[in-house]
Each structure stands twice: as C-alpha cells, then as structure tokens.
Short mmCIF file of C-alpha atoms in Angstrom, two decimals:
data_model
loop_
_atom_site.label_atom_id
_atom_site.label_comp_id
_atom_site.label_asym_id
_atom_site.label_seq_id
_atom_site.Cartn_x
_atom_site.Cartn_y
_atom_site.Cartn_z
CA MET A 21 129.06 115.81 88.01
CA SER A 22 132.38 114.14 88.68
CA ASP A 23 135.73 115.44 89.78
CA ASP A 24 138.97 113.60 90.21
CA ASN A 25 140.88 116.62 91.47
CA ASN A 26 140.88 118.69 94.64
CA ALA A 27 141.42 122.01 92.90
CA SER A 28 139.42 123.82 90.23
CA ASN A 29 140.92 124.89 86.90
CA THR A 30 137.91 126.89 85.74
CA THR A 31 139.05 129.80 83.63
CA GLY A 32 136.25 130.27 81.13
CA ASN A 33 133.04 128.94 79.65
CA ALA A 34 134.46 126.14 77.49
CA THR A 35 134.81 122.62 78.79
CA SER A 36 138.31 122.29 77.37
CA ALA A 37 139.29 125.34 79.40
CA MET A 38 137.53 123.95 82.45
CA TRP A 39 139.63 120.81 82.36
CA GLY A 40 142.84 122.75 81.80
CA GLY A 41 145.72 121.04 80.03
CA ARG A 42 144.39 117.51 80.00
CA PHE A 43 142.27 117.94 76.83
CA LYS A 44 143.26 119.93 73.77
CA ALA A 45 139.91 119.91 71.98
CA GLY A 46 136.46 120.80 73.21
CA PRO A 47 133.67 118.22 73.39
CA SER A 48 131.43 117.24 70.53
CA ALA A 49 127.87 118.52 70.62
CA VAL A 50 126.64 115.05 71.54
CA MET A 51 129.11 114.73 74.40
CA GLU A 52 128.17 118.15 75.70
CA GLU A 53 124.49 117.22 75.56
CA ILE A 54 124.82 113.89 77.35
CA ASN A 55 127.33 115.21 79.88
CA ALA A 56 125.56 118.38 81.01
CA SER A 57 123.38 118.24 84.10
CA ILE A 58 122.82 121.96 84.65
CA GLY A 59 119.33 121.71 83.16
CA PHE A 60 118.15 119.89 86.28
CA ASP A 61 120.84 120.17 88.95
CA LYS A 62 120.52 123.95 89.10
CA ARG A 63 117.79 123.16 91.61
CA LEU A 64 120.63 122.42 94.01
CA TYR A 65 121.98 125.96 93.91
CA ALA A 66 120.93 126.95 97.44
CA GLN A 67 122.37 123.75 98.91
CA ASP A 68 125.53 124.08 96.81
CA ILE A 69 126.15 127.63 97.98
CA ARG A 70 125.35 126.69 101.56
CA GLY A 71 127.92 123.89 101.42
CA SER A 72 130.50 126.22 99.89
CA ARG A 73 129.99 128.75 102.66
CA ALA A 74 130.59 126.10 105.31
CA HIS A 75 133.64 124.78 103.43
CA ALA A 76 135.15 128.24 103.00
CA SER A 77 134.59 129.09 106.66
CA MET A 78 136.30 125.86 107.67
CA LEU A 79 139.27 126.52 105.37
CA VAL A 80 139.76 129.95 106.95
CA ARG A 81 139.35 128.52 110.45
CA GLN A 82 142.02 125.91 109.72
CA GLY A 83 144.44 128.45 108.22
CA ILE A 84 144.17 126.87 104.76
CA LEU A 85 142.64 130.07 103.34
CA THR A 86 143.44 133.61 104.35
CA GLU A 87 140.86 135.76 106.08
CA ASP A 88 140.76 138.06 103.06
CA ASP A 89 140.15 135.25 100.59
CA GLY A 90 137.51 133.76 102.85
CA LYS A 91 135.72 137.08 103.17
CA ALA A 92 135.80 137.63 99.41
CA ILE A 93 134.45 134.13 98.77
CA LEU A 94 131.59 134.49 101.23
CA GLU A 95 130.60 137.89 99.88
CA GLY A 96 130.85 136.60 96.32
CA LEU A 97 128.67 133.59 97.12
CA ASP A 98 126.07 135.95 98.53
CA ARG A 99 126.05 137.85 95.26
CA VAL A 100 125.80 134.66 93.18
CA GLU A 101 122.87 133.45 95.26
CA THR A 102 121.11 136.79 94.87
CA GLU A 103 121.57 136.65 91.11
CA ILE A 104 120.14 133.14 90.91
CA ARG A 105 117.17 133.94 93.15
CA SER A 106 116.36 137.03 91.11
CA GLY A 107 116.57 135.18 87.80
CA ARG A 108 119.53 137.25 86.54
CA PHE A 109 122.04 134.40 86.57
CA GLU A 110 123.01 132.96 83.17
CA PHE A 111 123.55 129.22 83.40
CA SER A 112 126.01 127.69 80.94
CA ARG A 113 125.68 124.16 79.57
CA ALA A 114 129.37 124.21 78.69
CA LEU A 115 130.14 124.37 82.42
CA GLU A 116 128.18 121.12 82.88
CA ASP A 117 126.69 121.49 86.35
CA ILE A 118 125.64 123.81 89.15
CA HIS A 119 129.00 123.53 90.92
CA MET A 120 131.05 124.80 87.99
CA ASN A 121 128.46 127.43 87.08
CA VAL A 122 128.61 128.88 90.58
CA GLU A 123 132.38 128.72 90.76
CA SER A 124 132.82 130.28 87.33
CA ARG A 125 130.57 133.20 88.22
CA LEU A 126 132.36 133.55 91.55
CA ARG A 127 135.65 133.89 89.66
CA ASP A 128 134.11 136.60 87.48
CA LEU A 129 133.11 138.49 90.62
CA ILE A 130 136.13 138.10 92.90
CA GLY A 131 138.99 136.84 90.73
CA ASP A 132 141.58 134.23 91.65
CA ALA A 133 140.34 133.77 95.22
CA ALA A 134 137.42 131.82 93.76
CA GLY A 135 139.79 129.08 92.60
CA ARG A 136 140.89 128.49 96.18
CA LEU A 137 137.37 127.58 97.30
CA HIS A 138 137.75 124.11 95.82
CA THR A 139 140.80 123.33 97.94
CA ALA A 140 140.39 120.07 99.90
CA ARG A 141 137.16 119.05 98.22
CA SER A 142 135.93 117.42 95.02
CA ARG A 143 132.77 117.64 93.05
CA ASN A 144 132.19 114.08 94.24
CA ASP A 145 131.80 114.94 97.92
CA GLN A 146 130.29 118.30 96.97
CA VAL A 147 127.38 116.80 95.04
CA ALA A 148 126.78 114.10 97.65
CA THR A 149 126.50 116.84 100.26
CA ASP A 150 124.28 119.01 98.07
CA LEU A 151 121.86 116.19 97.33
CA LYS A 152 121.70 115.16 100.99
CA LEU A 153 120.89 118.72 101.96
CA TRP A 154 118.21 118.90 99.26
CA VAL A 155 116.61 115.60 100.25
CA ARG A 156 116.70 116.61 103.91
CA ASP A 157 114.88 119.84 103.09
CA ALA A 158 112.37 117.89 101.01
CA LEU A 159 111.75 115.48 103.89
CA ASP A 160 111.06 118.36 106.26
CA GLY A 161 108.65 119.93 103.80
CA LEU A 162 106.86 116.65 103.16
CA ASP A 163 106.48 115.99 106.87
CA GLY A 164 104.80 119.37 107.29
CA SER A 165 102.45 118.72 104.37
CA LEU A 166 101.49 115.31 105.72
CA ARG A 167 100.85 116.81 109.13
CA ASP A 168 98.40 119.22 107.51
CA PHE A 169 96.75 116.31 105.70
CA GLN A 170 96.36 114.43 108.97
CA ALA A 171 94.81 117.51 110.57
CA VAL A 172 92.15 117.59 107.83
CA LEU A 173 91.48 113.86 108.15
CA ILE A 174 91.16 114.06 111.93
CA ALA A 175 88.76 117.00 111.68
CA ARG A 176 86.58 115.13 109.16
CA ALA A 177 86.75 111.98 111.29
CA GLU A 178 85.52 113.87 114.33
CA GLU A 179 82.74 115.43 112.25
CA HIS A 180 81.61 111.96 111.15
CA ALA A 181 82.33 109.99 114.32
CA ALA A 182 78.78 108.58 114.29
CA THR A 183 78.16 108.47 110.52
CA VAL A 184 77.46 104.82 109.73
CA MET A 185 78.75 103.27 106.52
CA PRO A 186 79.46 99.77 105.27
CA GLY A 187 82.88 98.35 106.00
CA PHE A 188 84.22 96.14 103.24
CA THR A 189 86.33 93.07 102.72
CA HIS A 190 86.86 91.90 99.13
CA LEU A 191 84.86 95.05 98.25
CA GLN A 192 81.82 93.23 99.63
CA ALA A 193 79.80 94.68 102.52
CA ALA A 194 81.16 93.04 105.66
CA GLN A 195 80.26 94.90 108.86
CA PRO A 196 78.98 98.38 109.64
CA VAL A 197 81.63 100.92 110.62
CA THR A 198 81.66 104.67 110.97
CA LEU A 199 83.05 107.08 108.42
CA GLY A 200 85.10 108.67 111.18
CA HIS A 201 86.69 105.31 111.93
CA HIS A 202 87.44 104.88 108.22
CA MET A 203 89.15 108.29 108.11
CA LEU A 204 91.27 107.45 111.13
CA ALA A 205 92.62 104.42 109.28
CA TYR A 206 94.11 106.88 106.80
CA VAL A 207 95.52 108.94 109.66
CA GLU A 208 97.39 105.88 110.94
CA MET A 209 98.79 105.13 107.48
CA ILE A 210 100.07 108.67 107.08
CA GLY A 211 101.45 108.53 110.62
CA ARG A 212 103.63 105.58 109.63
CA ASP A 213 104.70 107.42 106.49
CA ARG A 214 105.81 110.31 108.69
CA SER A 215 107.74 107.92 110.92
CA ARG A 216 109.57 106.67 107.82
CA ILE A 217 110.46 110.28 107.05
CA ARG A 218 111.96 110.67 110.51
CA ASP A 219 113.87 107.40 110.17
CA CYS A 220 115.24 108.35 106.76
CA ARG A 221 116.27 111.80 107.93
CA ARG A 222 118.06 110.45 110.98
CA ARG A 223 119.95 107.81 109.00
CA MET A 224 121.06 110.16 106.23
CA ASN A 225 122.12 113.02 108.49
CA GLU A 226 125.88 112.48 108.14
CA CYS A 227 127.99 114.93 106.16
CA PRO A 228 130.07 113.68 103.17
CA LEU A 229 131.93 116.96 102.74
CA GLY A 230 135.66 116.41 103.20
CA ALA A 231 135.71 112.95 101.66
CA ALA A 232 137.04 114.71 98.54
CA ALA A 233 137.19 112.62 95.36
CA LEU A 234 137.30 109.27 97.15
CA ALA A 235 140.31 109.03 99.48
CA GLY A 236 140.03 112.05 101.73
CA THR A 237 142.55 114.89 101.61
CA SER A 238 146.00 115.73 102.93
CA PHE A 239 144.87 119.20 104.02
CA PRO A 240 144.22 119.61 107.78
CA ILE A 241 140.47 120.06 107.43
CA ASP A 242 137.91 119.94 110.24
CA ARG A 243 135.02 117.78 109.07
CA ASP A 244 133.20 118.03 112.38
CA PHE A 245 133.04 121.81 111.90
CA THR A 246 131.52 121.62 108.41
CA ALA A 247 129.07 118.94 109.53
CA THR A 248 127.90 121.12 112.39
CA GLN A 249 127.67 124.20 110.17
CA LEU A 250 125.40 122.32 107.79
CA GLY A 251 123.16 120.86 110.49
CA PHE A 252 124.41 117.28 110.20
CA ASP A 253 124.78 115.09 113.25
CA ARG A 254 128.31 114.02 112.35
CA PRO A 255 130.65 113.51 109.37
CA THR A 256 130.51 110.29 107.38
CA GLN A 257 133.13 107.78 108.52
CA ASN A 258 134.46 106.33 105.26
CA SER A 259 135.49 108.47 102.31
CA LEU A 260 134.82 105.75 99.74
CA ASP A 261 131.30 105.19 100.99
CA SER A 262 130.70 108.93 101.28
CA VAL A 263 130.96 109.60 97.56
CA SER A 264 129.76 106.30 96.13
CA ASP A 265 126.39 105.51 97.65
CA ARG A 266 122.97 107.01 97.16
CA ASP A 267 121.07 104.80 99.55
CA PHE A 268 119.65 107.92 101.21
CA ALA A 269 118.07 108.89 97.88
CA LEU A 270 116.82 105.33 97.39
CA GLU A 271 115.33 105.33 100.88
CA TYR A 272 113.66 108.66 100.13
CA LEU A 273 112.18 107.26 96.93
CA GLY A 274 111.18 104.12 98.82
CA LEU A 275 109.21 106.01 101.43
CA LEU A 276 107.63 108.14 98.71
CA SER A 277 106.58 104.93 96.97
CA ILE A 278 104.93 103.56 100.12
CA LEU A 279 103.23 106.92 100.64
CA SER A 280 102.08 106.73 97.01
CA VAL A 281 100.47 103.36 97.73
CA HIS A 282 98.52 104.89 100.61
CA LEU A 283 97.43 107.94 98.63
CA SER A 284 96.51 105.78 95.64
CA ARG A 285 94.32 103.53 97.80
CA MET A 286 92.56 106.58 99.23
CA ALA A 287 92.14 108.02 95.75
CA GLU A 288 90.73 104.71 94.49
CA GLU A 289 88.11 104.77 97.21
CA MET A 290 87.20 108.33 96.26
CA VAL A 291 86.77 107.26 92.64
CA ILE A 292 84.53 104.34 93.63
CA TRP A 293 82.58 106.33 96.21
CA ALA A 294 81.99 109.19 93.75
CA SER A 295 80.24 106.89 91.27
CA GLN A 296 76.46 107.04 91.05
CA GLN A 297 76.36 103.38 92.01
CA PHE A 298 77.88 104.25 95.40
CA ALA A 299 77.16 107.98 95.85
CA PHE A 300 79.08 108.04 99.12
CA ILE A 301 81.07 111.17 98.31
CA ARG A 302 80.88 114.28 96.18
CA VAL A 303 84.26 115.65 95.20
CA SER A 304 84.16 119.43 95.04
CA ASP A 305 84.13 121.27 91.71
CA ASP A 306 87.71 122.41 92.36
CA PHE A 307 88.93 118.83 91.94
CA SER A 308 86.48 117.55 89.31
CA SER A 309 86.03 117.90 85.57
CA GLY A 310 83.40 117.25 82.94
CA SER A 311 83.32 115.32 79.70
CA SER A 312 83.94 116.68 76.21
CA ILE A 313 80.99 114.68 74.84
CA MET A 314 78.74 113.73 77.77
CA PRO A 315 77.36 116.85 79.45
CA GLN A 316 76.02 114.96 82.45
CA LYS A 317 79.43 113.64 83.53
CA ARG A 318 81.21 114.86 86.65
CA ASN A 319 84.54 113.10 86.97
CA PRO A 320 86.77 112.95 90.08
CA ASP A 321 89.83 113.54 87.92
CA ALA A 322 92.17 114.69 90.67
CA SER A 323 91.63 111.37 92.46
CA GLU A 324 92.37 109.45 89.29
CA LEU A 325 95.53 111.45 88.70
CA VAL A 326 96.78 110.80 92.23
CA ARG A 327 96.11 107.11 91.65
CA GLY A 328 97.95 107.20 88.34
CA LYS A 329 100.95 109.17 89.55
CA ALA A 330 101.84 106.38 91.97
CA GLY A 331 103.28 104.53 88.98
CA ARG A 332 105.47 107.50 88.19
CA VAL A 333 106.92 107.52 91.71
CA PHE A 334 107.50 103.76 91.58
CA GLY A 335 109.31 104.28 88.27
CA SER A 336 111.66 106.80 89.86
CA LEU A 337 112.60 104.28 92.55
CA MET A 338 113.13 101.46 90.06
CA GLY A 339 115.16 103.72 87.79
CA LEU A 340 117.62 104.71 90.49
CA LEU A 341 117.84 101.16 91.86
CA THR A 342 118.82 100.05 88.37
CA VAL A 343 121.43 102.79 88.04
CA MET A 344 123.08 101.91 91.34
CA LYS A 345 122.88 98.11 91.34
CA GLY A 346 126.08 97.39 89.38
CA LEU A 347 128.43 100.25 90.22
CA PRO A 348 131.85 99.39 91.64
CA LEU A 349 133.34 101.76 94.20
CA THR A 350 133.51 104.64 94.02
CA TYR A 351 131.96 107.37 91.84
CA GLY A 352 130.74 106.71 88.31
CA LYS A 353 129.15 109.25 86.00
CA ASP A 354 126.11 106.97 86.01
CA MET A 355 125.32 108.56 89.37
CA GLN A 356 124.47 111.80 87.60
CA GLU A 357 121.18 110.01 86.94
CA ASP A 358 120.29 110.21 90.64
CA LYS A 359 118.80 113.69 90.63
CA GLU A 360 116.04 113.69 88.04
CA PRO A 361 114.12 110.77 89.62
CA VAL A 362 114.51 112.33 93.07
CA PHE A 363 113.30 115.74 91.86
CA ASP A 364 110.46 114.31 89.80
CA ALA A 365 109.17 112.00 92.53
CA SER A 366 109.41 114.79 95.09
CA ASP A 367 107.48 117.23 92.90
CA THR A 368 104.89 114.58 92.11
CA MET A 369 104.36 113.71 95.76
CA GLU A 370 104.11 117.35 96.82
CA LEU A 371 101.33 117.83 94.28
CA CYS A 372 99.52 114.61 95.24
CA VAL A 373 99.53 115.39 98.96
CA ALA A 374 98.20 118.89 98.27
CA ALA A 375 95.46 117.46 96.04
CA MET A 376 94.38 114.84 98.57
CA THR A 377 94.36 117.38 101.38
CA GLY A 378 92.18 119.71 99.33
CA MET A 379 89.81 116.97 98.23
CA PHE A 380 89.19 115.64 101.72
CA ARG A 381 88.82 119.14 103.15
CA SER A 382 86.13 120.12 100.62
CA ALA A 383 84.36 116.80 100.01
CA THR A 384 80.76 116.22 101.05
CA PHE A 385 79.52 112.78 102.03
CA GLY A 386 76.28 110.98 101.21
CA VAL A 387 75.46 110.24 104.83
CA ALA A 388 71.97 108.85 104.21
CA ARG A 389 73.17 106.66 101.35
CA MET A 390 76.03 105.34 103.43
CA LYS A 391 73.74 104.37 106.29
CA ALA A 392 71.25 102.71 103.99
CA ASP A 393 73.99 100.67 102.33
CA ALA A 394 75.54 99.80 105.68
CA GLY A 395 72.63 97.46 106.38
CA LYS A 396 72.67 95.72 103.02
CA GLY A 397 74.28 92.33 102.68
CA PHE A 398 73.40 91.21 106.22
CA THR A 399 76.30 93.15 107.69
CA THR A 400 75.06 92.58 111.26
CA ALA A 401 75.38 88.81 110.96
CA THR A 402 78.56 88.81 113.04
CA ASP A 403 76.74 90.77 115.76
CA LEU A 404 74.08 88.06 115.83
CA ALA A 405 76.67 85.29 116.04
CA ASP A 406 78.51 87.13 118.84
CA TRP A 407 75.21 87.50 120.75
CA LEU A 408 74.53 83.77 120.48
CA VAL A 409 77.98 83.08 121.94
CA ARG A 410 77.80 85.73 124.63
CA VAL A 411 74.19 85.23 125.79
CA LEU A 412 73.32 81.62 124.90
CA ASN A 413 76.84 80.30 125.47
CA LEU A 414 76.91 78.55 122.10
CA PRO A 415 80.31 77.55 120.71
CA PHE A 416 81.21 80.07 118.01
CA ARG A 417 81.08 77.45 115.23
CA ASP A 418 77.55 76.50 116.29
CA ALA A 419 76.59 80.18 116.47
CA HIS A 420 78.05 80.65 113.01
CA HIS A 421 75.83 77.83 111.69
CA VAL A 422 72.68 79.22 113.35
CA THR A 423 73.42 82.69 111.99
CA GLY A 424 73.98 81.31 108.51
CA ALA A 425 70.58 79.63 108.61
CA LEU A 426 68.91 82.89 109.71
CA VAL A 427 70.71 84.81 106.94
CA LYS A 428 69.37 82.29 104.41
CA MET A 429 65.86 82.74 105.84
CA ALA A 430 66.08 86.54 105.59
CA GLU A 431 67.53 86.30 102.11
CA ASP A 432 64.65 84.12 100.98
CA LYS A 433 62.16 86.58 102.49
CA GLY A 434 63.95 89.59 100.99
CA CYS A 435 64.36 91.32 104.35
CA GLY A 436 67.03 92.18 106.87
CA LEU A 437 67.93 90.09 109.90
CA GLU A 438 66.31 92.67 112.16
CA ASP A 439 63.05 92.22 110.21
CA LEU A 440 62.72 88.53 111.06
CA SER A 441 60.17 87.78 113.77
CA LEU A 442 61.18 86.19 117.06
CA ASP A 443 59.22 83.08 116.15
CA GLU A 444 61.09 82.79 112.88
CA MET A 445 64.38 83.04 114.72
CA ARG A 446 63.28 80.47 117.28
CA SER A 447 62.48 78.06 114.49
CA VAL A 448 66.24 77.82 114.00
CA ASN A 449 67.22 77.98 117.68
CA ALA A 450 64.53 77.88 120.34
CA ALA A 451 66.70 79.57 122.98
CA ILE A 452 66.78 82.92 121.16
CA THR A 453 65.00 85.73 123.05
CA ASP A 454 63.78 89.14 121.98
CA ALA A 455 66.95 90.61 123.53
CA VAL A 456 68.65 89.69 120.29
CA PHE A 457 67.08 92.69 118.54
CA ALA A 458 69.21 95.01 120.66
CA VAL A 459 72.32 93.98 118.68
CA LEU A 460 70.71 94.05 115.24
CA GLY A 461 70.57 97.17 113.11
CA VAL A 462 73.61 99.17 112.00
CA ASP A 463 73.50 101.78 114.77
CA ASN A 464 73.44 99.09 117.46
CA SER A 465 76.21 97.24 115.66
CA VAL A 466 78.69 100.12 115.55
CA ALA A 467 77.82 101.22 119.09
CA SER A 468 78.74 97.76 120.38
CA ARG A 469 82.27 97.81 118.89
CA THR A 470 83.91 99.34 121.95
CA SER A 471 87.16 97.36 121.97
CA LEU A 472 90.40 99.33 121.65
CA GLY A 473 90.62 100.52 118.07
CA GLY A 474 86.98 99.69 117.41
CA THR A 475 84.45 101.70 115.45
CA ALA A 476 82.02 102.78 118.22
CA PRO A 477 81.31 106.54 117.92
CA ASP A 478 82.59 107.24 121.43
CA ASN A 479 85.76 105.37 120.56
CA VAL A 480 86.19 107.42 117.41
CA LYS A 481 85.87 110.69 119.30
CA ALA A 482 88.48 109.52 121.81
CA GLN A 483 90.73 108.31 119.00
CA CYS A 484 90.51 111.72 117.31
CA ALA A 485 91.71 113.41 120.50
CA HIS A 486 94.50 110.88 120.85
CA ALA A 487 95.51 111.29 117.20
CA ARG A 488 95.81 115.06 117.69
CA GLU A 489 98.18 114.45 120.59
CA ARG A 490 100.25 111.89 118.67
CA PHE A 491 100.50 113.57 115.32
CA LEU A 492 99.71 117.27 115.60
CA SER A 493 101.14 118.45 118.90
#
C-alpha cells in the first residue's frame, strides 16, 4: 500500500502493467506474496469507497473533474460496492491492495474516467484516511457494546445491592462488601475505558485526504470539503505527518489493551469464583464446557479464553509499536503491517466483550456461600477498631492493638468476634460495652459503610441510579 504518484496507471491485472513504464518485468512469486495486502485490507472496502466518493465530489466541485466524469465515477463506485457486498467481486492479488482492486474494477465498468479519480491524491493519504475511518467506526461500535455491558452490570448490581460477600486484599478476606458494590467497580472501570474511546476518537478525527504522497498537491483541492463529507472535524495540518504516522492506531490498540486488562481481571475472578472451593458463581451452560476424561468437570472456559486473549491484544500493540519505532518520515512499506494487528485486536475485543456481557447476564451467584465466607477471617475486625475509636475515644493505634488481641482470643477459641462474650472482651479493655455487638456481624458491617462510594446497600442502590445517568442516558 504505497504510492509515489498522484495519478493511477492501472490498465490491467498484472503488477507490471499497474506500474506502467517503470518496470519491464512482472514481480517474482515471492515478491507478489510479500507485497500483497488484499487478503486483509479488503476489509477497508466500504471506507475506501466512501473516501473515493468524497474525493470525486470535491474534484467536480473544484472544476478539476467534469460533471460527467464525476457522475460516472460515483455511479461506478456504487456498482463496485454492491458487487463486494454481494460477494460477486473478484479480488486480485496481482493488484496488491483494496485501492487498486476497486480502481481496476471501476475502469472495467466506466472506462478512462476511472483513471481520473486518483487525481490529486496518493495511496498514501488514501490508506491513512481509510484506516482512520475504519478505526473510527470500530470505536463507535465498541462504545455501544461496552454500554450494553455496563447496563448488564448495573442491573446485576442493583439485584444484589444487599448480597454480602467477602472483599479481598492479597486474595485474603479483608472486609465484608456487597456483590452489588463489587459489580459497580467493574462499571467504573468500563466507564473509564469508554472515556478513552471518546478521547481517542476526538484526537484522531482529522482527515489526511489531500496530503497526497507526502508533500500535498498542486491541484486546487478543497480539503475542508472532503473532511466535512467524511465526518472529520478538520483536515490534518501537515502533509508529512498525515501519511507517516499511525499513532491513532497505536492509541486504539492501547485502549484495547487497557480494556483487555479489565476484562481479564473480571474473567479471572469468574474462574476463581466458579471453583468448588469458592462456589460464588455458576457460569451458565452456554459459556461452559466439560472434560474429555473427567465427566464431573464443568469448566468456565469462556472466562479463561477472555483472560488468555488479553495477551493477543497486547501482542498487537507491541507489534505495531515495533513496526513504527524506527521509521523516518514519511511513508515506508513497513506501515502495511499496521492493519492486521488492528483488525485482529478489534475482532478479539468484540468477541471478548460479547462473551463477558453474556456471562454476567446469565450467571447465578452462590448468595448463601458468599455470606458465610464474608464472616470468615475476622473480616469485621476493622469495624471493631473503628467502634473503639468512635465510642471509647481510643487512638486508632491503641484500638488496633486491642482489636488484634481480641482477634487472637477468637482465633484460639475457634469462633468469630461476634461470638466472644462481653466479659471476654472486657478482659482486654474494660471500657467495652455491649453496644459493640451492633457493629459486629457482616450485615452490620456493610450497612455501616455509608461514606461516599461505600458498600452500604442503600449506597449501592443510589450508585446504580447514578451510574445509569452517567453511562446509559
């Protein structure tokens, strides 16, 4: 996908003919194989044709093309697009890429007028525009999918606003929280991912078309017109930069990588929670599989695959970073390697988001098991320490010491803090009263966490309503 000229010489299906008089012999089979990109860049056909329509309309508007040629080109492009959509279009590897395949077929349909379409542009600015349009469409689609995912998470959070579960640090039981609160943590993560989508879209929304090969063009084009026609905010400001950078694709892969981290962490929790040792969640049959040798097994395979595919997305980002890191201005054929990682990561993420949405929508939760485990590991110890500070006015470090002694006592007795008698508690600190029992127990613990962003059930219900306003309206 490179072009050092502003006019097309396509006259047939052989590369030697495509390049006109510059080369006498056709390419070797190896060169044709390494050079062709049509096997993957045909996915850009809709964006390529859309860009050509805008370019042709601008050329007519500026008097560079006649009305008749412009009309023939637009009608011909409609026919080419119909053929591709219907599966009747025959792609040629000899024509290298989607641009030359479209233009060659256009020439078959309308004759010499097709050759005038490439006036005042290059494949360099053409492909930069096509890929920007494709990534922009992908961003819009991803944002919609993530919105749907958030809607599912918010609905499940509201359903489980009062479902108590253990909250973890270091994967050790720390303090009781609610499952709804846990779900809303995911909602916030996805909300930031969506904000990165908006940021990326806004930054990339400048049109490269008209930069030509690298230096602009001597034709009196109207770049503002083509930018507007294609839904861009403005044209790019430097022709060298326009054709030589792919930071928009890198940023897209970067945000997909961060999203992959979030999805992978969620998937990891599903894998852990689905184990018999936890039994916090049951992944539906639609997203589970069995074992070829162990008939009792029920594996949360979709979760594991989402977790694993994060590495694939990271690889796409690292691959393109490596391609771009050493390129001098402007275009190098190395940049043909920009599309496959973008397409692969995009497809992977679309599948992962759909899988996670489906799994959370259909999952059932082990509510009783969660509540029982929420009290294990003395998870209300912080509530006890806070009570000693709040009611007895102990310095927190002293309260921490008293609580530690009571935890040791309960541990030795094999019971929970709430099961210690008042006398036993007073043996550590005589000022303790029976009011302390009001803060012990997991239900009391979560109900007391009423600070902004806290896990109290009433908070969670309010946070669900707020999340709907922020993310779904």
